[in-house]
mmCIF file of N, CA and C in Angstrom:
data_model
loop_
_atom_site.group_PDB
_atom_site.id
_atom_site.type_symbol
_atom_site.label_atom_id
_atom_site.label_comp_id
_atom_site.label_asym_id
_atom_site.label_seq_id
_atom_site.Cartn_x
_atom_site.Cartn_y
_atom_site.Cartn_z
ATOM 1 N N UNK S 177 -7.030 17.995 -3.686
ATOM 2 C CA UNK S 177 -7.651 17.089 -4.621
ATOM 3 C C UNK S 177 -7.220 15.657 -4.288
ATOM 4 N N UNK S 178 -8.633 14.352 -4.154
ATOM 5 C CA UNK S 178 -8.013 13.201 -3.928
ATOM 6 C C UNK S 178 -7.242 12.896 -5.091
ATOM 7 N N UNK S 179 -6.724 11.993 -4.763
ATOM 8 C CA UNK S 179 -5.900 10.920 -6.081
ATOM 9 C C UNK S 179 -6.785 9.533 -6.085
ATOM 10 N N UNK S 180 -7.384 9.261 -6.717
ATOM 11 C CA UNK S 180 -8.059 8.131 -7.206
ATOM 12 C C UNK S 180 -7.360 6.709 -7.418
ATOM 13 N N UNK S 181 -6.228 6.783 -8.162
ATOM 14 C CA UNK S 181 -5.667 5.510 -8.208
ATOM 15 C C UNK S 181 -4.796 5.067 -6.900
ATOM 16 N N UNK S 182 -4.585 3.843 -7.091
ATOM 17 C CA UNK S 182 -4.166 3.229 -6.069
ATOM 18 C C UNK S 182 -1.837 3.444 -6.598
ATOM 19 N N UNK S 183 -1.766 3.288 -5.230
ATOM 20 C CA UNK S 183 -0.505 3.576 -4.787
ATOM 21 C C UNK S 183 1.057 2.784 -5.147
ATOM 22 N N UNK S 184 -0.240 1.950 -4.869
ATOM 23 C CA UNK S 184 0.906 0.247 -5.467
ATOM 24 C C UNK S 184 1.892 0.400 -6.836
ATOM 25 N N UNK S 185 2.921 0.025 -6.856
ATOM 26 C CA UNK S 185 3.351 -0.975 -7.797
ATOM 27 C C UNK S 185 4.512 -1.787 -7.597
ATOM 28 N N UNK S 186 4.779 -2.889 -7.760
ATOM 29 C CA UNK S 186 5.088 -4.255 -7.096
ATOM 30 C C UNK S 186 6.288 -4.268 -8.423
ATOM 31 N N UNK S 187 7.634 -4.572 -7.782
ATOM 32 C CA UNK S 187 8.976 -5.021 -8.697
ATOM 33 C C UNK S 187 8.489 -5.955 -9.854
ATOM 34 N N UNK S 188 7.158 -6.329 -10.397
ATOM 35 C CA UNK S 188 7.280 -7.617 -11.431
ATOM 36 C C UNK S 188 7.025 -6.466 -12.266
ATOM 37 N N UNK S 189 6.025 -5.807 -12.025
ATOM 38 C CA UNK S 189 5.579 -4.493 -12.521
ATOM 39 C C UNK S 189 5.730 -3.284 -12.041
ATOM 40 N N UNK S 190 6.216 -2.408 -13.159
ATOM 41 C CA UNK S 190 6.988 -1.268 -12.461
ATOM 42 C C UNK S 190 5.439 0.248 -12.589
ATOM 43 N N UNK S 191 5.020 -0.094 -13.759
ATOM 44 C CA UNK S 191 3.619 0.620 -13.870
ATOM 45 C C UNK S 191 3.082 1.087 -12.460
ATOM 46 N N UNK S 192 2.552 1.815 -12.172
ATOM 47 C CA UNK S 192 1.630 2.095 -11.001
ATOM 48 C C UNK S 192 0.413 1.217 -11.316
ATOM 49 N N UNK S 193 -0.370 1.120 -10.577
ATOM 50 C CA UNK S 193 -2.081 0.350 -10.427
ATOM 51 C C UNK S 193 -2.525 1.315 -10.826
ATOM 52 N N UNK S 194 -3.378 0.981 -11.533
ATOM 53 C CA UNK S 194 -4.513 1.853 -12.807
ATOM 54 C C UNK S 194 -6.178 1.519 -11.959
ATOM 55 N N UNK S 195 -6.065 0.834 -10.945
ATOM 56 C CA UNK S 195 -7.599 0.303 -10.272
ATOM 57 C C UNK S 195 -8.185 1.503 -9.639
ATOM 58 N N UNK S 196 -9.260 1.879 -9.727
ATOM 59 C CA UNK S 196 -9.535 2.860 -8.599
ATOM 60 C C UNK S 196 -9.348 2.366 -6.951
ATOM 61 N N UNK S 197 -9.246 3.678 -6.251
ATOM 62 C CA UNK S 197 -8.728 2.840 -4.771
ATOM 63 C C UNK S 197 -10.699 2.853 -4.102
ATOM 64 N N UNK S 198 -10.247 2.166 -2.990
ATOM 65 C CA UNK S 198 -11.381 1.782 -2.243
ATOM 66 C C UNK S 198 -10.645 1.682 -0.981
ATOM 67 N N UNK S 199 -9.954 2.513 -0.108
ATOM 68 C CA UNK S 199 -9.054 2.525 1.227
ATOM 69 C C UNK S 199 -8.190 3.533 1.005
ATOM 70 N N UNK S 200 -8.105 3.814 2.529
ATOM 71 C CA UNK S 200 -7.022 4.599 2.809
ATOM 72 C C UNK S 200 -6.505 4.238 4.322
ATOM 73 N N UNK S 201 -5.629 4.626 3.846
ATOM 74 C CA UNK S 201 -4.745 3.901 5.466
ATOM 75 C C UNK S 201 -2.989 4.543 5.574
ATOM 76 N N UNK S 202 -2.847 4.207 6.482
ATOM 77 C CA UNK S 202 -1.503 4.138 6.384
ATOM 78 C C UNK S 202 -0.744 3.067 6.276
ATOM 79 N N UNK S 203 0.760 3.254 5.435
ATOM 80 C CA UNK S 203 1.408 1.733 4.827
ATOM 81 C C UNK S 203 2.453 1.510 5.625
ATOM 82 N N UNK S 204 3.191 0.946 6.699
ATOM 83 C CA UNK S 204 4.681 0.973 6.852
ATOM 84 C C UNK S 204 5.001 -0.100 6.374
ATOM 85 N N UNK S 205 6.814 -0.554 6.273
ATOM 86 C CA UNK S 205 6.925 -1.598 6.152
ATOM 87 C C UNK S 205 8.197 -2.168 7.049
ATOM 88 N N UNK S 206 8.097 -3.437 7.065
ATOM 89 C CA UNK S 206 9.080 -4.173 8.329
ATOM 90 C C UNK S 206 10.555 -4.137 7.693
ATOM 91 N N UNK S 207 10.904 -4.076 8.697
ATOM 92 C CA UNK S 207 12.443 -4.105 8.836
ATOM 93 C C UNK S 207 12.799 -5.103 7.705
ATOM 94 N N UNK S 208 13.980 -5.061 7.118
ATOM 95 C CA UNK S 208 14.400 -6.131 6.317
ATOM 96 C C UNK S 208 15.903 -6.668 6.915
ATOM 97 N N UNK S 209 16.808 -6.977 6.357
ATOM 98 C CA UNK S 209 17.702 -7.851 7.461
ATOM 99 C C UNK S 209 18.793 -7.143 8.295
ATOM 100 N N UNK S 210 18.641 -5.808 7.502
ATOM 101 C CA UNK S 210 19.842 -5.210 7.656
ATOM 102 C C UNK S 210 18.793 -4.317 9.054
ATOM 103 N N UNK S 211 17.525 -4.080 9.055
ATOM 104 C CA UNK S 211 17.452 -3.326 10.236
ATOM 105 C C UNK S 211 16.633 -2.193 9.692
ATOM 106 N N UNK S 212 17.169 -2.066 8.290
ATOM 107 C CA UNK S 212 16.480 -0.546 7.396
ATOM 108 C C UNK S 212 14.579 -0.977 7.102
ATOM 109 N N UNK S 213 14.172 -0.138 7.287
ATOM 110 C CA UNK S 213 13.095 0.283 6.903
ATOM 111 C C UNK S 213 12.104 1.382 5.718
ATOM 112 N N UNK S 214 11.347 0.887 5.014
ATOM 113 C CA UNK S 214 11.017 1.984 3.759
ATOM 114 C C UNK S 214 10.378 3.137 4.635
ATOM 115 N N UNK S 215 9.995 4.348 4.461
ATOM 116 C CA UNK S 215 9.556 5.381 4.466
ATOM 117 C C UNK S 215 8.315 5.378 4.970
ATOM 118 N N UNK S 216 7.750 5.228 5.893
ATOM 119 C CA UNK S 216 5.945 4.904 6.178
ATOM 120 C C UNK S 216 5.064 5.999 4.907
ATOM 121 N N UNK S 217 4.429 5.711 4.559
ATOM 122 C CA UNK S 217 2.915 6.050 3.533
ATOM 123 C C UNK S 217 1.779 6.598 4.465
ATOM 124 N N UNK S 218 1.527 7.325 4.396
ATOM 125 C CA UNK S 218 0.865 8.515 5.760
ATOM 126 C C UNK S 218 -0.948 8.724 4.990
ATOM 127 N N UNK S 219 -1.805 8.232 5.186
ATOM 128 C CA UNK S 219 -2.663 8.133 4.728
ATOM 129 C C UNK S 219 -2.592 8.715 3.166
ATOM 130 N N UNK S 220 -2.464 7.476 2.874
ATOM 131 C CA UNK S 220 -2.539 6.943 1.273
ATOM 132 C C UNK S 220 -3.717 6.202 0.429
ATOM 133 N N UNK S 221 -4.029 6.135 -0.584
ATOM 134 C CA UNK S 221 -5.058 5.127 -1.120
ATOM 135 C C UNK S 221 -4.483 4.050 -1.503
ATOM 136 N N UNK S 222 -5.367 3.026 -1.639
ATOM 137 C CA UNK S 222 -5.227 1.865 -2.580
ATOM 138 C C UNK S 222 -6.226 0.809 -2.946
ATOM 139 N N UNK S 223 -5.948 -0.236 -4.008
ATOM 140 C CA UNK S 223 -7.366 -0.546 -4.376
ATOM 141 C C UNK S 223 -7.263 -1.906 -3.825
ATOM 142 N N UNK S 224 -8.531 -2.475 -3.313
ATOM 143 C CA UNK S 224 -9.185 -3.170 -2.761
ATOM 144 C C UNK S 224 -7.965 -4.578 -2.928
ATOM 145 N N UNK S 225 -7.072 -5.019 -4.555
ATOM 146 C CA UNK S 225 -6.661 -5.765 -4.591
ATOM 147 C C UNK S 225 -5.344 -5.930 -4.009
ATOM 148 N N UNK S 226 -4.783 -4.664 -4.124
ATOM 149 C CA UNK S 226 -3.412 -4.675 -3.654
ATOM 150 C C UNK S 226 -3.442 -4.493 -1.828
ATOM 151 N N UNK S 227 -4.550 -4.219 -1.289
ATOM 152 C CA UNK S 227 -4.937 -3.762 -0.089
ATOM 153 C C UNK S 227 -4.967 -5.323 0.663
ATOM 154 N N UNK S 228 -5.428 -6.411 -0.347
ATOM 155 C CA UNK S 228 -5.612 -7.794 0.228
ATOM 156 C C UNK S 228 -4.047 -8.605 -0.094
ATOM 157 N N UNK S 229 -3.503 -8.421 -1.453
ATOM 158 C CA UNK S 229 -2.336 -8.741 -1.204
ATOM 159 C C UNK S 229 -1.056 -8.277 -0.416
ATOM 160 N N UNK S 230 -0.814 -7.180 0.036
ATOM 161 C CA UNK S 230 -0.358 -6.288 1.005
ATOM 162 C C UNK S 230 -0.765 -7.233 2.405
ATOM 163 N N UNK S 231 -1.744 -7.312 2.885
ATOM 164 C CA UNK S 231 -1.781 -7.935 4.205
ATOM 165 C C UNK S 231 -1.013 -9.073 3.963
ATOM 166 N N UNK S 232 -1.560 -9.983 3.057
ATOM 167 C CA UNK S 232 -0.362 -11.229 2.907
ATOM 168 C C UNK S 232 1.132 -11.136 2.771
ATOM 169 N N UNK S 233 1.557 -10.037 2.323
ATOM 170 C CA UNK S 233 2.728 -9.689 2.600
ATOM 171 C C UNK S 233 3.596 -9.485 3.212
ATOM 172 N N UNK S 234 4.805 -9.881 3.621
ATOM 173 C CA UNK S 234 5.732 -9.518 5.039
ATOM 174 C C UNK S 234 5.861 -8.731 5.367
ATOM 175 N N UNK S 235 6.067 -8.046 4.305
ATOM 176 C CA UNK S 235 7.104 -6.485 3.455
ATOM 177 C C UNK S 235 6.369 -5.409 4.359
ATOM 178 N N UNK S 236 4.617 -5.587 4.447
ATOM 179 C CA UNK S 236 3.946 -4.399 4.910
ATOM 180 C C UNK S 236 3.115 -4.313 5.912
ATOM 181 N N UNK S 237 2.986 -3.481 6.606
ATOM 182 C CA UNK S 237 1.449 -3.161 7.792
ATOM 183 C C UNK S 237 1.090 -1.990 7.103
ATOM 184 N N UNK S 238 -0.184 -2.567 7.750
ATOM 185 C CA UNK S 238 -1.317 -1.581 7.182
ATOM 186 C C UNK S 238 -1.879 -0.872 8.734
ATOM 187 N N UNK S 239 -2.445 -0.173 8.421
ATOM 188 C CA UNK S 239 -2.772 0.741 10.060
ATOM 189 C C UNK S 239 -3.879 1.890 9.468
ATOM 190 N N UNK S 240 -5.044 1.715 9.845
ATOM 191 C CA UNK S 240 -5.877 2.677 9.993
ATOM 192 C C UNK S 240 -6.432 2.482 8.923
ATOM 193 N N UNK S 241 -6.766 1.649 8.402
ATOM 194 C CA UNK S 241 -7.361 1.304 7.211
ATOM 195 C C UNK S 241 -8.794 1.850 7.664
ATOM 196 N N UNK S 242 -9.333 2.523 6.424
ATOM 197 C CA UNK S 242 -10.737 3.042 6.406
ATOM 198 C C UNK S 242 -11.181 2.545 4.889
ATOM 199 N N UNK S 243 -12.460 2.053 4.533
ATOM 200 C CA UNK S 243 -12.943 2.404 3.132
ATOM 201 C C UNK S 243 -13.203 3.441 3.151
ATOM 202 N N UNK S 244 -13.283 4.016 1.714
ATOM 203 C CA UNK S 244 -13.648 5.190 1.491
ATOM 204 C C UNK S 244 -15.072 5.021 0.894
#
């Protein structure tokens, strides 16, 4: 069964995203100072907004992005 909502939720807000998704992709994210890295996101959803703020982000790559 898909999961519909999007994946996100960002330290200001701890809630998950309530948006429906529109993508799937995979998420990694960059090294931070120490060298450590989060967990890569292995084809995941997310919605269109967090999908555009995410690219602006340091924190993340996106890879294989498809709409759905």
């Amino acid at each position: 069964m898909r999961n519909t909502n999007c994946i996100f939720n960002w330290s200001d807000n701890p809630e998950p995203c309530k948006n429906k998704t529109e993508y799937s992709g995979n998420v990694y994210g960059k090294p931070d100072e120490r060298g450590h890295r989060m967990m890569p996101m292995i084809d995941f959803e997310f919605c269109k907004e967090h999908y555009q703020e995410g690219q602006n982000d340091p924190k993340y790559i996106f890879r294989n992005v498809k709409k759905l």
